XYZ file of C-alpha atoms in Angstrom:
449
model
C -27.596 51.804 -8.502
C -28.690 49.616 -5.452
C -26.833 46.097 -6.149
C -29.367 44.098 -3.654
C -32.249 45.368 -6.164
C -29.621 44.044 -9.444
C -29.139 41.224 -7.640
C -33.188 39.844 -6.831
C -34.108 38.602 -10.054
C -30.523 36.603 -10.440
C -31.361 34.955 -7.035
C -34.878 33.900 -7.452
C -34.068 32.104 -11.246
C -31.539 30.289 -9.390
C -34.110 29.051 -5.992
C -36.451 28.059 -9.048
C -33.556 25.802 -10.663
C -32.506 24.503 -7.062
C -36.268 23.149 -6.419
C -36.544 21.883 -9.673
C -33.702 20.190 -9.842
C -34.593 18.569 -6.232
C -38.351 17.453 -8.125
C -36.563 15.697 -10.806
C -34.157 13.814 -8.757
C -37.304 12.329 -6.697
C -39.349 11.620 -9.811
C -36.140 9.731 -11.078
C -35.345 7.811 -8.165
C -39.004 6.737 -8.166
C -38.842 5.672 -11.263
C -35.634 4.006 -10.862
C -36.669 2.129 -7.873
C -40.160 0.506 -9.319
C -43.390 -0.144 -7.830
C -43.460 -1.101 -4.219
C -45.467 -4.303 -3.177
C -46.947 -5.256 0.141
C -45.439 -8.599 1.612
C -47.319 -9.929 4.391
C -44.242 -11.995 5.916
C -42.355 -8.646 6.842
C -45.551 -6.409 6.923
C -43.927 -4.186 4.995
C -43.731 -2.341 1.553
C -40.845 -3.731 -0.747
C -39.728 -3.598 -4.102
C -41.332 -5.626 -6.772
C -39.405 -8.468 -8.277
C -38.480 -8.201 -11.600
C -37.048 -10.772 -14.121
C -36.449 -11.209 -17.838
C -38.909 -12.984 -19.667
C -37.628 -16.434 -21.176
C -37.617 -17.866 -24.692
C -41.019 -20.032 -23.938
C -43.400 -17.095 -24.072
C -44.826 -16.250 -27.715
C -45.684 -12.775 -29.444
C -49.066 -13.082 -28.010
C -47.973 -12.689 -24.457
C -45.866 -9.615 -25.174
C -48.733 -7.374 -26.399
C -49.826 -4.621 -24.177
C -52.947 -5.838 -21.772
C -55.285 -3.237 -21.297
C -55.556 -1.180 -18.333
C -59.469 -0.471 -16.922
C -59.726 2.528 -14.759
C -62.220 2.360 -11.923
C -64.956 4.968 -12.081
C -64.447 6.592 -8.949
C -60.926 7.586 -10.071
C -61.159 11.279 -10.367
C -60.780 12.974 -13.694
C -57.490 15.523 -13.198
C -55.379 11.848 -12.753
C -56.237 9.968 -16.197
C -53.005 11.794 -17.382
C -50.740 10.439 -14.822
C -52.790 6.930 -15.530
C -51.769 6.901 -19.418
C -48.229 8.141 -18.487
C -48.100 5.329 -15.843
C -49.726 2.868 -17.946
C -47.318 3.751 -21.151
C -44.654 3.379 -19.010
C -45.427 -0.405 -17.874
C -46.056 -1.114 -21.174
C -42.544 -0.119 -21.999
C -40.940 -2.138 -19.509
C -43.413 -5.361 -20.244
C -41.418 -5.591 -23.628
C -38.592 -6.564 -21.840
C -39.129 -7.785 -18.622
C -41.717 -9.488 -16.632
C -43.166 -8.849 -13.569
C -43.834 -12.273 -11.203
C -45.009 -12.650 -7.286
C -42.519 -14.209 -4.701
C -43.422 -17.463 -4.441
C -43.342 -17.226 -0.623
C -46.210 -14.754 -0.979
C -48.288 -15.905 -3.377
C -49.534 -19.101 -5.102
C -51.918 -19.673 -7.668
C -52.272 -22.949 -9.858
C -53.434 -21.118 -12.469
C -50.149 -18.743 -12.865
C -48.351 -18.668 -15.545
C -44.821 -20.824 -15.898
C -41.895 -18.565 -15.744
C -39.189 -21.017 -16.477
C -38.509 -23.413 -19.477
C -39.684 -27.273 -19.414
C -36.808 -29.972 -18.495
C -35.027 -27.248 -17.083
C -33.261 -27.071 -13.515
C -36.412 -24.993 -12.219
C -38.685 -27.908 -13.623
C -37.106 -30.364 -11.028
C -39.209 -29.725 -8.366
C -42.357 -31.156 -10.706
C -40.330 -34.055 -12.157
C -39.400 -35.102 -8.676
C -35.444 -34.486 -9.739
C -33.157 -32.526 -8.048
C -30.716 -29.825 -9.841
C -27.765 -30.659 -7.205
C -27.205 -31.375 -3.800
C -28.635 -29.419 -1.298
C -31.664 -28.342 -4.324
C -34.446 -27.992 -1.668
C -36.824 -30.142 -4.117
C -34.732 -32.996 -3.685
C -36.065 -34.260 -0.369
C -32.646 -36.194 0.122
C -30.496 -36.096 3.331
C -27.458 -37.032 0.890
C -27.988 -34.099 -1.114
C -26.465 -32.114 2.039
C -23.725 -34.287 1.610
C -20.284 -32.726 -0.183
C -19.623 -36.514 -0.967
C -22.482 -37.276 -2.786
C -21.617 -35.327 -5.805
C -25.157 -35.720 -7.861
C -25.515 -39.321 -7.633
C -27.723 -39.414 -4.475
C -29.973 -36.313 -5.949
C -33.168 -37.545 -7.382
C -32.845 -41.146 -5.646
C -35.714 -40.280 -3.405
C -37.039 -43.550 -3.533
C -33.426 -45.229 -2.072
C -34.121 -42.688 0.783
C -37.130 -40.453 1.359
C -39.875 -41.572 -0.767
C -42.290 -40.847 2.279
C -44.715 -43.081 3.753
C -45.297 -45.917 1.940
C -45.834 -49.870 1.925
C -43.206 -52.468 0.121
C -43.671 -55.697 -1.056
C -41.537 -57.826 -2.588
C -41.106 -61.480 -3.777
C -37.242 -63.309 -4.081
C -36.044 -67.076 -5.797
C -33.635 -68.061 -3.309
C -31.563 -70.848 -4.955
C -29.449 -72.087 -2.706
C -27.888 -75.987 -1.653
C -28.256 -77.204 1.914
C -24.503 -77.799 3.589
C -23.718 -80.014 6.125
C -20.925 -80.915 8.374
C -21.724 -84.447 8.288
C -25.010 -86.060 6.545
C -24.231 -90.061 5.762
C -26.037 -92.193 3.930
C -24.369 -95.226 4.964
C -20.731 -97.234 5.064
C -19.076 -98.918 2.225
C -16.430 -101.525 3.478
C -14.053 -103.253 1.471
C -11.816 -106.388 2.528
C -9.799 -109.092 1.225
C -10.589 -110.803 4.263
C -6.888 -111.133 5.342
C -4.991 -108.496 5.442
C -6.598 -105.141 5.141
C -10.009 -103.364 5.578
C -11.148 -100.189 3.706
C -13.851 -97.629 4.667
C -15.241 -95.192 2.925
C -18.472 -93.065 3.198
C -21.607 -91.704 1.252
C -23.315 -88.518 1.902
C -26.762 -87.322 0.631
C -26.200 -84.851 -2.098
C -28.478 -82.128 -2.729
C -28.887 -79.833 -5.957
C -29.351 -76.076 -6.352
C -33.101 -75.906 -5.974
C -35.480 -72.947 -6.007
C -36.494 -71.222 -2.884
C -39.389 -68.316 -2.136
C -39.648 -65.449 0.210
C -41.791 -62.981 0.547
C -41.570 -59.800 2.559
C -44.319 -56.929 2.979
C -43.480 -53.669 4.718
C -45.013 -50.105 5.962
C -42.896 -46.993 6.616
C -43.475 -43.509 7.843
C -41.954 -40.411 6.445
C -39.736 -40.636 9.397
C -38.512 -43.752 8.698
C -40.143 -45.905 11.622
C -42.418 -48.830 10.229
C -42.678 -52.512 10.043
C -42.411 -55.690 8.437
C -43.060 -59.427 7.907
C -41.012 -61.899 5.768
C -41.295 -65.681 5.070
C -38.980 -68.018 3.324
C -39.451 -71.755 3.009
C -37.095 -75.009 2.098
C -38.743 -77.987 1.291
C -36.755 -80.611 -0.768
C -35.527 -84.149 -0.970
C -32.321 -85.271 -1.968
C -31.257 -87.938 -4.623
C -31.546 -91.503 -4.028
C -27.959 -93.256 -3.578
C -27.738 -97.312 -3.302
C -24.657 -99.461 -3.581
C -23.941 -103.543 -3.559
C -21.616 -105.291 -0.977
C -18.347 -105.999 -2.989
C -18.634 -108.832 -5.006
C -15.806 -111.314 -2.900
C -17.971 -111.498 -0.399
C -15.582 -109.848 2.425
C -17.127 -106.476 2.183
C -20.129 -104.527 3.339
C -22.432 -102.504 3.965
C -23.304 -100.258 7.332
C -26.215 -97.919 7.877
C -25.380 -95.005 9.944
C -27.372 -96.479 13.072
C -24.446 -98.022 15.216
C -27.048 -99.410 17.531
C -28.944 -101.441 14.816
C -27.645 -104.198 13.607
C -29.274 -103.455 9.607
C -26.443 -103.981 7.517
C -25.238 -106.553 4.633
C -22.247 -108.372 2.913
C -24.158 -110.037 0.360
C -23.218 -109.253 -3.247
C -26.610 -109.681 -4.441
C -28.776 -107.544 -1.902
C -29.133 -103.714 -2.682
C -28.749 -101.205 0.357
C -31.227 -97.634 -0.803
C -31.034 -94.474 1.109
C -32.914 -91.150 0.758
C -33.209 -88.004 3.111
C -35.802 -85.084 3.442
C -35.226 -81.619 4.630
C -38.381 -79.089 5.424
C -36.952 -75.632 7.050
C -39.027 -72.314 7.451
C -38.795 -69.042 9.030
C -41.328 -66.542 9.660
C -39.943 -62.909 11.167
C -42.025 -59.982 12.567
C -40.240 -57.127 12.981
C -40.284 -53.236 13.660
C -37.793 -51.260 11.743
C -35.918 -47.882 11.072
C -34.327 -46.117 8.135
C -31.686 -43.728 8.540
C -29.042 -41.698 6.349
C -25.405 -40.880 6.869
C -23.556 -39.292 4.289
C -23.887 -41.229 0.524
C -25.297 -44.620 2.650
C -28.809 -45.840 3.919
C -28.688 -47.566 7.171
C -32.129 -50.136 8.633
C -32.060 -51.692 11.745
C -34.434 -54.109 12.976
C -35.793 -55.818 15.720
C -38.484 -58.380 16.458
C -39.554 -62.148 16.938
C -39.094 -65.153 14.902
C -40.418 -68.845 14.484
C -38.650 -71.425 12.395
C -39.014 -74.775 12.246
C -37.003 -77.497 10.516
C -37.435 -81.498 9.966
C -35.184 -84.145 9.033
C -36.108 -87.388 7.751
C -33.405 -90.576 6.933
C -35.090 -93.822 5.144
C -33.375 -96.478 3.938
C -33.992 -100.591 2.979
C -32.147 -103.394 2.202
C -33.687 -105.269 -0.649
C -32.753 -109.199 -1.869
C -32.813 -110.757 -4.875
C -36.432 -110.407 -6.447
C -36.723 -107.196 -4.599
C -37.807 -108.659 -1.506
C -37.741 -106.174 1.642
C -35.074 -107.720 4.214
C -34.595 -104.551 6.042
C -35.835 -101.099 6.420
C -34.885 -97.867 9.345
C -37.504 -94.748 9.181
C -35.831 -91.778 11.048
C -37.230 -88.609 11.974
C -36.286 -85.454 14.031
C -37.386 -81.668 14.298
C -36.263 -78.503 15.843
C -38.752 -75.688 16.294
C -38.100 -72.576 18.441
C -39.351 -68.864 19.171
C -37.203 -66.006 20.009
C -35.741 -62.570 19.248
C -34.429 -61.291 15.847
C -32.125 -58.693 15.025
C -31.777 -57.312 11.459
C -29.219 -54.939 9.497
C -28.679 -53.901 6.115
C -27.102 -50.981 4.512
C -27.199 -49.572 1.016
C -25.027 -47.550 -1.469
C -26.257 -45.906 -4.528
C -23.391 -45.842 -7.495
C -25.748 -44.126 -9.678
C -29.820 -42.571 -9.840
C -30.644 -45.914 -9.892
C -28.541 -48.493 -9.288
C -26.574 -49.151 -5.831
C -25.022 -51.851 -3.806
C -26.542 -53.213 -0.722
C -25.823 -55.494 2.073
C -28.084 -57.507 4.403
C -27.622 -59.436 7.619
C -29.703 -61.007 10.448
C -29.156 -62.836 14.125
C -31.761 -65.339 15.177
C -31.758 -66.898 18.954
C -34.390 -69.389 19.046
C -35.417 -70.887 22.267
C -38.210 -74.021 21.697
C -37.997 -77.997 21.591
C -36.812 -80.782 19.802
C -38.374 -84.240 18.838
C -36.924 -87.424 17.541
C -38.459 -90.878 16.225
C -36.550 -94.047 15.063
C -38.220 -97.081 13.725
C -36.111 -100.108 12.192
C -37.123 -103.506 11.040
C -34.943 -106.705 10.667
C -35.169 -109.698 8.803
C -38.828 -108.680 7.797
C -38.608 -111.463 5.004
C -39.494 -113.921 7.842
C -42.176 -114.702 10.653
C -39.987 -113.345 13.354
C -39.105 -110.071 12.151
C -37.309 -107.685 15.464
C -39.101 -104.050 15.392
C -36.978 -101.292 17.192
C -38.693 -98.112 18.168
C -37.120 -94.866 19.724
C -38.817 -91.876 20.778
C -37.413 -88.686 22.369
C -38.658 -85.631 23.129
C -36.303 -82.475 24.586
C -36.045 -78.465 25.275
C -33.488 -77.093 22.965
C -32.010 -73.819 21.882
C -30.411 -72.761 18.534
C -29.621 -70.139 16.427
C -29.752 -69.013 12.930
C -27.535 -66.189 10.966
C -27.935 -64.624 7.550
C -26.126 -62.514 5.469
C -26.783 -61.230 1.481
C -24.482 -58.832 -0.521
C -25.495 -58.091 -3.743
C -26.916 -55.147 -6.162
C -30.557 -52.956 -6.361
C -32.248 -51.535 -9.597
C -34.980 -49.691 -8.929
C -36.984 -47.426 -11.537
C -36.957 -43.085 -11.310
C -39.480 -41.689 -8.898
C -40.957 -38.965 -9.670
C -44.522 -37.173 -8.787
C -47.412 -39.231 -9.961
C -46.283 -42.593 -10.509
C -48.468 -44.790 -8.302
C -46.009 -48.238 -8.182
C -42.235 -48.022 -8.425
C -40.588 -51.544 -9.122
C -37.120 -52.539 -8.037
C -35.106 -55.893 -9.072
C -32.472 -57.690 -7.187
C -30.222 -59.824 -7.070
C -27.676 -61.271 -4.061
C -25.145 -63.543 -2.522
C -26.606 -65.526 0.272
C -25.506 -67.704 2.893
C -27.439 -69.416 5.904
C -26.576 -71.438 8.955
C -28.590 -72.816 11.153
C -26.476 -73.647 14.035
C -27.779 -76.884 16.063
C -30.055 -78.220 13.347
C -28.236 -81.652 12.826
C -28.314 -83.881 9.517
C -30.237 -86.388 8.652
C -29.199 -89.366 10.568
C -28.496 -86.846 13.691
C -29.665 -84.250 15.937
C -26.185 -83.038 15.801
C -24.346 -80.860 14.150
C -25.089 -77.646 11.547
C -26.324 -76.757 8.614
C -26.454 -74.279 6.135
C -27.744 -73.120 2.742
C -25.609 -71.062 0.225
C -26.565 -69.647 -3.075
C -28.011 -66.487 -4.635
C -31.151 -64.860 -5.014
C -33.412 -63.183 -7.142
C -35.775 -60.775 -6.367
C -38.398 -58.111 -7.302
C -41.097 -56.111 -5.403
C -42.959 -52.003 -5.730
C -43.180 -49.164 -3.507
C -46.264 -47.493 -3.790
């Protein structure tokens, strides 16, 4: 018996099992490696994403859609249609097909993730953690920011927008030196006793108003305005009753004073200061802090005004000085302020400025004696003078300001600060000597729209 001829049959049963075999590997493979999809970034066929379906989709969405079959498709592939079709349908049960977002976008597709969740931050203007691309926040990149910076996109890149804002300053006017007038004492013998009164002022109420523009960059500008304008109490005393004592006004050079028991020596003061600041600013991060800088021009102006009167018996006007000086200059302005959020919302902040004023100076005395008779003496002193001063401010204090998020047209913000002021060169009231300052807190609120 010929054993090549035995043989044939066994060989060609096992080249048919080979080459099927080979088929169903393919078909499985294909099948195992899904539908392919075009993506026009890479230009190139890839697989199609697939993902579970979440909890928010009902019953309804999970039935089968129907599949339409164009009329040109030939006839011999509806089979391999259904099959394909049946077999979507089995795999839409559990799983759901979407489109790469970098591909694709369509408003009206469907939600694939659940409400309030970490993929709904991008729409609630939130962020998930730092470095969540929705969160629009150079502190999210920051390992030190933890998540308190993430979401605060209005503390440091709420885009371009315009500020404005309204603060209570209430703050006291200090002063080195600021007399009223002289009280001496005497037994007429043996000893003489001096002692001084100053104008006092109280805590009084102060506004300023800023208005800004930024860019999405950070560059913009703004204006601010802030105004004193107050009076201070009235103080009077009486010579000592012995008759030894008396009183001096702060004018060495007039000779308005009185030792008369009887006669009343009044004394009031004035102060008007304002500022006015255009400036051009910048914003920038580092880290968990928010850094400004700015730079432009300001005008302030400030007046003094000392009046006083000595009255007799009956109230009859014996003597009387009217003094009055101002300071006004024009110059550049420096500002810096820095701020650090503790929370979403809340964060510390501080604030400082450098004024050098360039501009001139006035002064104008006027003092009557014995006006209670015919020959009253008039004294009248006018001066007039360049000067040059300079003004430095500082705040340090704490900023609320409500969640941003997409669609919210105003977002408010409340503060609240430490403030000092000094005005170096401004004098008192009696003098264009000397410096002044203002110290108290403030209040403030304002929107960023």
């Amino acid at each position: 018996m010929d054993c090549n001829r035995a043989l044939r049959p066994f060989g060609q049963w096992l080249l048919a099992a080979v080459v099927l075999f080979a088929c169903d590997s393919t078909w499985l493979h294909a099948k195992s490696a899904g539908r392919q999809v075009y993506n026009p970034t890479t230009q190139q066929m890839e697989p199609e994403v697939r993902t579970r379906r979440l909890a928010t989709w009902t019953p309804e969405d999970r039935k089968p859609k129907p599949r339409t079959q164009s009329p040109s498709q030939p006839k011999k592939k509806a089979a391999q249609v259904a099959e394909q079709t049946a077999e979507e349908e089995f795999y839409e049960e559990d799983f759901d097909t979407i489109t790469q977002a970098s591909y694709e976008t369509s408003s009206e597709s469907e939600p694939y993730y659940e409400a309030g969740s970490k993929f709904d931050s991008c729409d609630s203007g939130g962020c998930i953690g730092c470095g969540d691309t929705c969160c629009n926040d150079p502190c999210c990149n920051d390992p030190c920011c933890g998540d308190i910076c993430c979401g605060n996109n209005v503390s440091f890149s709420p885009g371009q927008h315009v500020y404005v804002g309204f603060e209570l300053a209430i703050v006291k006017p200090r002063f080195e030196n600021n007399e009223a007038f002289t009280t001496m004492t005497s037994d007429g013998t043996t000893f003489e006793t001096f002692s001084q009164t100053d104008f006092d002022y109280d805590m009084e109420v102060t506004p300023r108003v800023f208005l800004g523009w930024e860019r999405n960059d950070g560059i913009g500008f703004r204006g601010t305005w802030w105004r004193f304008d107050y009076s201070s109490a009235d103080v009077s005393a009486n010579p000592p009753a012995n008759g030894f004592g008396e009183i001096i006004s702060p004018f060495p050079e007039l000779d308005i004073t009185t030792n008369i028991p009887t006669d009343t020596y009044r004394a009031q003061s004035d102060l008007d200061a304002y500022a006015i600041d255009l400036e051009a600013t910048r914003q920038a991060s580092l880290g968990c802090w928010q850094f400004g800088l700015g730079g432009g021009v300001r005008y302030a102006f400030t007046e003094q005004t000392y009046q006083a009167e000595i009255r007799e018996t009956g109230n009859v006007l014996r003597d009387a000085i009217n003094f009055r000086h101002s300071l006004e200059g024009f110059g550049p302005t420096i500002s810096f302020e820095a701020y650090r959020p503790w929370t979403p919302q809340i964060g510390s902040f501080v604030k400082a400025r450098g004024s050098l004023l360039f501009g001139d100076g006035s002064s104008n005395l006027t003092a009557g004696e014995d006006l209670d008779v015919a020959n009253s003496f008039i004294t009248r002193n006018i001066t007039e003078r360049d000067d040059v001063f300079s003004i430095g401010e500082i705040q340090l204090g704490v900023r609320w300001h409500a969640r941003h998020y997409r669609g919210r047209v105003l977002t408010p913000f409340v503060t609240t600060a430490m403030e000092g002021q000094l005005w170096q060169g401004a004098g008192n009231a009696t003098s264009e000597e000397g410096n002044l300052g203002f110290f108290g807190m403030n209040v403030g609120t304002g929107f960023i729209w």
